[in-house]
Coordinates of C-alpha atoms and ligand atoms in Angstrom, one line a residue:
X27 CA 36.1 115.6 65.0
X28 CA 39.0 118.2 65.6
X29 CA 41.4 118.8 62.4
X30 CA 45.0 117.2 62.3
X31 CA 47.6 119.7 63.6
X32 CA 49.3 121.8 60.6
X33 CA 52.5 123.9 60.3
X34 CA 52.7 127.1 58.5
X35 CA 54.9 126.7 55.8
X36 CA 56.5 130.3 54.9
X37 CA 58.2 131.1 58.1
X38 CA 61.6 130.0 59.1
X39 CA 61.6 127.9 62.3
X40 CA 62.7 130.4 65.2
X41 CA 65.3 129.4 67.5
X42 CA 63.4 130.5 70.6
X43 CA 59.7 130.2 71.1
X44 CA 58.4 131.9 74.3
X45 CA 55.1 130.7 76.0
X46 CA 53.2 133.4 77.7
X47 CA 53.4 137.0 77.2
X48 CA 53.3 138.5 80.6
X49 CA 56.0 141.1 81.3
X50 CA 58.4 137.8 82.1
X51 CA 57.6 136.4 78.6
X52 CA 58.1 139.8 77.1
X53 CA 61.5 140.2 78.8
X54 CA 62.8 137.0 77.8
X55 CA 61.6 137.3 74.2
X56 CA 62.8 140.9 73.9
X57 CA 66.5 140.0 75.4
X58 CA 66.5 137.1 73.3
X59 CA 66.0 139.0 70.2
X60 CA 68.3 141.4 71.1
X61 CA 71.1 138.7 71.3
X62 CA 70.9 137.8 67.7
X63 CA 68.2 134.8 68.1
X64 CA 64.9 134.6 66.1
X65 CA 62.4 134.8 68.4
X66 CA 58.7 134.1 68.4
X67 CA 56.0 134.4 71.6
X68 CA 52.5 132.9 71.8
X69 CA 49.6 134.5 73.8
X70 CA 46.6 135.2 72.8
X71 CA 46.9 138.9 74.8
X72 CA 50.1 139.9 74.9
X73 CA 51.0 142.5 77.8
X74 CA 48.0 141.4 80.0
X75 CA 48.5 139.2 82.7
X76 CA 49.3 139.7 86.4
X77 CA 51.0 143.1 85.5
X78 CA 47.4 144.7 84.7
X79 CA 47.1 144.4 88.5
X80 CA 50.5 144.7 90.4
X81 CA 51.2 147.4 92.2
X82 CA 54.9 147.9 90.9
X83 CA 56.4 148.2 94.2
X84 CA 60.2 147.6 93.2
X85 CA 61.0 146.5 97.5
X86 CA 63.8 144.3 97.6
X87 CA 64.7 145.8 101.0
X88 CA 61.0 146.1 102.7
X89 CA 59.8 142.3 101.1
X90 CA 62.9 140.6 103.0
X91 CA 61.5 137.6 104.5
X92 CA 63.1 135.1 106.9
X93 CA 64.6 132.2 104.8
X94 CA 64.8 134.3 101.5
X95 CA 68.4 135.6 101.7
X96 CA 68.9 133.5 98.4
X97 CA 66.3 135.5 96.7
X98 CA 67.3 138.5 98.0
X99 CA 70.3 138.6 96.2
X100 CA 68.6 138.1 93.6
X101 CA 66.1 141.1 93.9
X102 CA 68.9 143.1 94.8
X103 CA 70.9 142.1 91.6
X104 CA 67.3 143.3 89.4
X105 CA 67.1 146.3 91.7
X106 CA 70.3 147.6 91.0
X107 CA 69.5 146.7 86.8
X108 CA 66.7 149.1 87.1
X109 CA 67.7 152.7 86.4
X110 CA 69.4 151.1 82.8
X111 CA 66.5 149.0 82.2
X112 CA 64.1 151.5 82.5
X113 CA 66.1 154.3 80.4
X114 CA 67.1 151.8 77.8
X115 CA 63.5 150.8 77.2
X116 CA 62.0 154.3 77.4
X117 CA 64.5 155.3 74.7
X118 CA 63.7 152.4 72.6
X119 CA 60.0 152.6 72.7
X120 CA 59.7 156.8 74.0
X121 CA 57.2 155.1 76.4
X122 CA 57.4 156.6 80.0
X123 CA 57.5 153.6 82.7
X124 CA 56.1 155.5 85.7
X125 CA 59.6 154.8 87.3
X126 CA 59.8 156.6 90.4
X127 CA 62.7 156.5 92.9
X128 CA 60.3 157.5 95.6
X129 CA 61.5 155.3 98.7
X130 CA 59.3 153.4 100.9
X131 CA 58.2 153.9 104.6
X132 CA 57.2 150.5 106.4
X133 CA 54.9 151.8 109.4
X134 CA 53.5 149.9 112.8
X135 CA 50.3 150.8 114.4
X136 CA 50.7 149.2 117.6
X137 CA 53.1 147.8 119.8
X138 CA 53.5 144.0 118.3
X139 CA 53.8 145.5 114.6
X140 CA 56.7 147.8 116.1
X141 CA 58.0 144.5 117.3
X142 CA 57.8 143.1 114.0
X143 CA 59.4 145.8 112.4
X144 CA 62.4 145.9 114.5
X145 CA 62.7 142.3 113.8
X146 CA 63.1 143.0 110.1
X147 CA 65.3 146.1 110.5
X148 CA 68.1 143.6 112.4
X149 CA 67.3 141.1 109.9
X150 CA 68.1 144.0 107.2
X151 CA 70.9 145.2 108.8
X152 CA 72.5 141.7 109.4
X153 CA 72.0 141.5 105.6
X154 CA 73.8 144.8 104.9
X155 CA 71.0 146.3 103.4
X156 CA 70.2 150.2 104.1
X157 CA 67.3 151.3 106.1
X158 CA 66.4 153.6 109.1
X159 CA 64.2 153.2 112.4
X160 CA 62.4 156.4 112.7
X161 CA 59.9 157.3 115.8
X162 CA 56.1 157.6 115.2
X163 CA 56.9 161.9 114.8
X164 CA 59.3 161.4 112.5
X165 CA 57.5 159.1 110.2
X166 CA 54.5 162.1 110.3
X167 CA 57.1 164.6 109.1
X168 CA 58.1 162.5 106.2
X169 CA 54.7 161.5 105.5
X170 CA 52.0 164.4 107.2
X171 CA 48.7 162.0 106.2
X172 CA 49.9 159.1 108.1
X173 CA 47.5 158.3 110.9
X174 CA 48.3 160.2 114.6
X175 CA 48.7 156.6 116.2
X176 CA 51.6 155.2 113.9
X177 CA 54.0 154.1 116.3
X178 CA 57.3 154.1 114.4
X179 CA 58.7 152.8 111.1
X180 CA 61.3 151.8 108.8
X181 CA 62.5 154.2 106.0
X182 CA 64.2 152.4 103.1
X183 CA 65.5 155.1 100.3
X184 CA 66.3 152.0 98.0
X185 CA 63.0 150.6 97.3
X186 CA 61.3 152.1 94.4
X187 CA 58.3 151.9 92.1
X188 CA 57.1 151.7 88.4
X189 CA 54.2 151.3 86.5
X190 CA 53.8 147.8 85.7
X191 CA 50.6 148.4 82.8
X192 CA 53.3 150.8 81.4
X193 CA 56.0 148.4 81.6
X194 CA 54.1 145.3 79.8
X195 CA 53.1 148.1 76.7
X196 CA 56.7 149.3 77.0
X197 CA 58.2 145.3 76.3
X198 CA 55.6 144.7 73.9
X199 CA 56.9 147.6 72.0
X200 CA 60.5 146.6 72.6
X201 CA 59.6 143.2 71.3
X202 CA 58.4 144.4 68.1
X203 CA 61.4 146.7 67.6
X204 CA 63.6 143.6 67.9
X205 CA 61.8 141.3 65.3
X206 CA 59.9 139.0 67.8
X207 CA 57.2 137.2 65.7
X208 CA 53.4 137.6 68.0
X209 CA 51.2 134.4 67.5
X210 CA 47.9 135.6 68.9
X211 CA 46.6 132.0 70.3
X212 CA 46.8 129.8 73.0
X213 CA 49.2 127.2 73.3
X214 CA 47.3 124.0 73.8
X215 CA 50.2 121.7 74.2
X216 CA 54.0 120.9 73.9
X217 CA 55.3 119.0 71.2
X218 CA 57.5 116.5 72.0
X219 CA 59.9 115.0 69.5
X220 CA 61.9 112.0 68.6
X221 CA 64.6 111.6 71.4
X222 CA 62.4 113.1 73.9
X223 CA 62.7 116.5 73.1
X224 CA 60.5 119.7 73.2
X225 CA 60.0 120.8 69.6
X226 CA 57.5 123.7 69.9
X227 CA 53.8 123.8 70.8
X228 CA 50.6 123.0 69.1
X229 CA 48.2 126.0 69.4
X230 CA 44.1 126.5 69.7
X231 CA 43.6 126.3 65.9
X232 CA 45.6 123.1 65.5
X233 CA 48.6 124.9 64.1
X234 CA 52.5 123.6 65.1
X235 CA 54.9 126.3 65.9
X236 CA 58.5 124.6 66.2
X237 CA 61.3 126.3 67.5
X238 CA 64.9 125.1 68.8
X239 CA 63.8 125.7 72.3
X240 CA 60.6 126.5 73.8
X241 CA 60.3 129.2 76.9
X242 CA 57.7 128.2 79.2
X243 CA 56.6 131.7 80.7
X244 CA 52.8 131.1 81.3
X245 CA 52.8 132.6 85.0
X246 CA 50.2 131.2 87.2
X247 CA 49.0 128.8 84.1
X248 CA 52.9 127.5 83.5
X249 CA 51.7 124.3 84.9
X250 CA 48.7 123.8 83.1
X251 CA 50.4 123.2 79.8
X252 CA 49.4 119.9 78.1
X253 CA 52.1 117.6 77.1
X254 CA 54.4 118.9 79.3
X255 CA 56.2 115.4 80.9
X256 CA 54.7 115.3 85.1
X257 CA 58.4 115.3 85.9
X258 CA 59.2 118.6 84.6
X259 CA 55.9 120.5 85.2
X260 CA 56.7 123.5 87.0
X261 CA 55.0 123.6 90.7
X262 CA 53.5 126.8 90.5
X263 CA 49.9 127.7 92.1
X264 CA 47.9 130.8 91.2
X265 CA 47.6 133.0 95.0
X266 CA 44.7 136.0 94.7
X267 CA 45.3 139.2 95.3
X268 CA 42.6 142.3 94.9
X269 CA 43.8 145.8 94.4
X270 CA 42.4 148.9 94.6
X271 CA 43.0 152.2 92.7
X272 CA 41.7 155.6 93.7
X273 CA 42.5 159.0 92.5
X274 CA 44.7 161.7 94.2
X275 CA 43.6 165.3 94.0
X276 CA 46.3 167.2 92.0
X277 CA 46.2 170.1 94.7
X278 CA 47.4 171.0 97.4
X279 CA 50.7 168.8 97.4
X280 CA 50.7 165.5 97.3
X281 CA 49.1 162.8 99.7
X282 CA 51.9 160.8 100.0
X283 CA 55.3 161.0 98.6
X284 CA 56.5 157.7 98.9
X285 CA 55.2 154.2 99.1
X286 CA 53.8 153.6 102.6
X287 CA 53.3 150.0 104.2
X288 CA 52.2 148.1 107.2
X289 CA 51.0 145.0 108.5
X290 CA 47.5 145.7 110.2
X291 CA 45.7 142.8 112.3
X292 CA 48.3 140.3 110.3
X293 CA 47.1 141.6 107.2
X294 CA 49.5 143.2 104.4
X295 CA 48.8 146.6 103.0
X296 CA 50.5 149.1 100.9
X297 CA 49.6 152.4 99.0
X298 CA 51.8 153.4 96.1
X299 CA 51.3 156.8 94.8
X300 CA 51.9 157.2 91.1
X301 CA 53.1 160.4 89.4
X302 CA 50.0 160.5 87.4
X303 CA 47.6 160.9 90.8
X304 CA 46.5 157.2 90.8
X305 CA 47.3 155.4 94.1
X306 CA 47.1 151.9 94.4
X307 CA 45.9 150.3 97.5
X308 CA 46.8 146.5 97.8
X309 CA 46.8 143.7 98.2
X310 CA 45.1 140.6 99.6
X311 CA 46.6 137.1 99.4
X312 CA 44.3 134.2 98.6
X313 CA 45.1 130.9 97.9
X314 CA 41.8 130.0 95.6
X315 CA 42.8 128.7 92.4
X316 CA 42.0 130.5 89.2
X317 CA 39.2 132.6 91.0
X318 CA 39.8 136.2 90.3
X319 CA 36.5 137.9 91.6
X320 CA 36.9 141.3 93.4
X321 CA 34.8 140.8 96.7
X322 CA 33.4 143.2 99.2
X323 CA 35.1 141.5 102.2
X324 CA 38.5 142.0 100.1
X325 CA 37.8 145.5 99.4
X326 CA 36.3 146.6 102.8
X327 CA 39.5 145.2 104.4
X328 CA 41.9 146.9 102.2
X329 CA 40.1 150.3 102.8
X330 CA 39.6 149.6 106.1
X331 CA 43.4 149.1 107.0
X332 CA 44.6 151.6 104.3
X333 CA 42.3 154.1 106.2
X334 CA 44.1 153.0 109.7
X335 CA 47.3 154.1 108.2
X336 CA 46.2 157.3 106.2
X337 CA 42.7 158.5 107.1
X338 CA 42.2 161.0 104.4
X339 CA 42.3 158.4 101.6
X340 CA 38.2 157.8 102.5
X341 CA 37.8 161.3 100.7
X342 CA 39.0 160.1 97.0
X343 CA 37.2 158.6 94.7
X344 CA 37.6 154.8 94.2
X345 CA 38.3 154.3 90.2
X346 CA 39.4 150.6 90.0
X347 CA 39.1 147.3 92.0
X348 CA 40.6 144.3 90.6
X349 CA 42.0 141.0 91.3
X350 CA 44.9 138.9 89.6
X351 CA 47.0 135.8 89.8
X352 CA 50.2 135.8 91.4
X353 CA 52.7 132.8 90.0
X354 CA 53.7 131.1 93.4
X355 CA 56.2 128.4 93.5
X356 CA 57.0 126.1 96.8
X357 CA 59.9 128.4 98.0
X358 CA 58.6 131.6 96.4
X359 CA 61.2 131.8 94.2
X360 CA 61.4 131.8 90.6
X361 CA 62.2 128.9 88.1
X362 CA 64.6 129.9 85.6
X363 CA 66.4 127.9 82.9
X364 CA 67.0 124.9 81.6
X365 CA 64.5 121.7 82.9
X366 CA 65.5 118.1 82.6
X367 CA 63.6 117.9 79.2
X368 CA 65.8 118.8 76.7
X369 CA 64.8 122.4 74.9
X370 CA 61.9 123.0 77.5
X371 CA 63.3 126.0 79.5
X372 CA 61.2 127.7 82.4
X373 CA 61.1 131.5 83.0
X374 CA 58.1 131.2 85.8
X375 CA 57.3 131.3 89.6
X376 CA 58.0 135.2 90.4
X377 CA 55.2 135.0 92.9
X378 CA 55.2 138.9 94.4
X379 CA 58.4 140.0 92.7
X380 CA 57.5 139.3 89.3
X381 CA 58.1 143.4 88.4
X382 CA 61.0 143.8 90.4
X383 CA 62.7 140.5 89.0
X384 CA 62.2 141.7 85.3
X385 CA 65.4 143.3 84.6
X386 CA 67.7 140.3 86.0
X387 CA 65.0 137.5 84.6
X388 CA 65.6 139.0 80.8
X389 CA 69.4 138.9 81.2
X390 CA 69.7 135.7 82.8
X391 CA 67.0 134.0 79.8
X392 CA 69.2 135.7 77.2
X393 CA 72.5 133.9 78.5
X394 CA 70.8 130.7 78.8
X395 CA 69.2 130.7 75.5
X396 CA 72.7 131.9 73.8
X397 CA 75.1 130.1 75.7
X398 CA 73.7 126.7 77.4
X399 CA 74.1 127.9 81.0
X400 CA 72.7 129.8 83.7
X401 CA 74.7 132.6 84.8
X402 CA 76.1 132.1 88.6
X403 CA 73.7 134.3 90.1
X404 CA 70.7 132.4 89.2
X405 CA 71.9 128.8 89.5
X406 CA 70.3 128.5 93.0
X407 CA 66.8 129.6 90.7
X408 CA 67.4 126.4 88.6
X409 CA 63.7 124.5 87.9
X410 CA 65.8 121.3 88.7
X411 CA 65.7 122.1 92.3
X412 CA 62.2 120.6 92.6
X413 CA 60.9 117.3 90.9
X414 CA 62.5 113.5 91.3
X415 CA 65.9 114.1 90.9
X416 CA 66.0 116.8 93.4
X417 CA 64.1 114.5 95.9
X418 CA 66.4 111.6 95.3
X419 CA 69.7 113.8 96.3
X420 CA 67.8 115.0 99.2
X421 CA 67.5 111.6 100.8
X422 CA 69.8 110.3 103.2
X423 CA 73.4 108.9 102.1
Ligands
LIG521 C1 47.5 141.8 93.4 C2 49.1 142.0 92.7 C3 50.1 142.6 93.4 C4 51.3 142.4 92.9 N1 52.5 143.6 93.4 C5 53.5 143.2 92.9 C6 54.6 144.3 92.9 O1 54.4 145.4 93.7 N2 56.0 144.0 93.0 C7 56.5 143.3 92.3 O2 58.0 143.0 91.7 N3 55.4 142.1 91.6 C8 54.2 142.2 92.1 N4 53.3 141.4 91.7 C9 53.6 140.1 90.9 C10 53.7 140.4 89.5 O3 52.5 140.7 88.7 C11 54.3 138.9 89.0 O4 55.0 138.1 89.5 C12 54.4 139.2 87.3 O5 53.9 139.7 86.8 C13 54.2 137.6 86.7 O6 54.6 137.5 85.1 P1 54.5 136.8 84.5 O7 55.0 137.0 83.3 O8 55.2 134.9 85.0 O9 52.9 136.1 84.3 P2 51.5 136.4 84.0 O10 51.5 138.0 84.0 O11 50.6 135.7 84.9 O12 51.8 136.3 82.5 C14 51.7 134.9 81.9 C15 51.1 134.9 80.6 O13 51.0 134.0 80.0 C16 50.0 133.6 79.3 N5 49.5 132.1 79.2 C17 49.6 131.4 80.1 N6 49.4 130.1 79.6 C18 49.6 130.2 78.0 C19 49.5 129.4 77.1 N7 49.2 128.1 77.1 N8 49.6 129.9 75.8 C20 49.6 131.2 75.7 N9 49.7 132.0 76.5 C21 49.8 131.3 77.7 C22 48.9 134.2 79.9 O14 47.8 135.0 78.8 C23 49.7 135.5 80.5 O15 49.5 136.7 79.5 C24 51.9 141.4 91.9 C25 50.9 140.5 91.8 C26 49.5 140.8 91.9 C27 48.6 139.7 91.5

């Protein structure tokens, strides 16, 4: 028989309890605590999650997709915040985040790819974004290790990178500085009190953690917390990505100066060179539930496609293979802010842009936790756009 829930006596009830200590939960907790809110976070392993796998491209411009113009505005707002955000985190914690303003080169290997890239370029220009079309020869002048077959590309100097593992570590440290209390345990169930209000969570060991407001930031697991009413459960699903890490030799000169990416036979592939010598090659995109197996096929396809772009990579040591889960939402955009259940907010569904969106997410969530309202730029990302209320409002009059 399981023991009844118990409430810890000594500690005061925090204003905010964040469920999930991935980069999204951590930045939310850090910014909330900085605004003077008494903040706690529950996660058995804060700083883990998808950031341990992610490439860390800050790619607002090269990741632009048709139909995602609203998300573009949020992505750009976050990209603009990155220099100040990274400097603040580094100054506070002493952690080097591997933030590199190196730019990105998206290249085409055949006529079809080139046509697609041309379309992306036109969309970028219509959206007022900075990108420059280069011939194959110009691409190779920038990146001499590119395959001779490269037919052209887009130079985007504004798309940078950060090391997400270092970011996660720094955010854990920043939370510590700001006085965030860590509960290193699973939250089993949302506690809902009288008057239909979220009042905290019940943890795996039966402890009740109470709080004034609860933020659910569980990444791809956000839709699985027991006790959350059906109408409020975030429609978030796991999207598997396999990633490889190779090591580049220190000399002579860098293998690549910037992130290089392409679509090869319909598969997205990118190579992200870190200052440390690590070369991240990613990523598959697979709808396989919570499976995080690294497969021979996944590794083979990534190496094959990356080799077509930069043949020299086959000489490099392969140091790590890993799979992680992107928290995908129905419109590929995050869910930020209050739900229709009083006291419960969401910060989830960041899908393939969670690293990029970390700075703006922290600010938006701190605003809403202190002021009760989503700032204007975040209103399109309210969780209320999904669910019963949204479905009703979409019906013809
Ligand atoms: C292969 C791959 C490549 C990527 N590349 C990029 C990229 O280049 N650029 C970019 O911007 N983004 C990228 N991303 C996306 C980015 O990594 C994610 O969007 C982001 O890390 C999501 O962070 P999160 O905190 O929302 O979720 P997660 O990282 O999943 O963290 C959720 C945390 O919540 C905890 N949790 C869940 N449920 C509970 C519970 N009930 N109780 C306690 N704790 C709980 C988990 O333990 C976990 O620590 C990539 C992702 C993948 C997988």
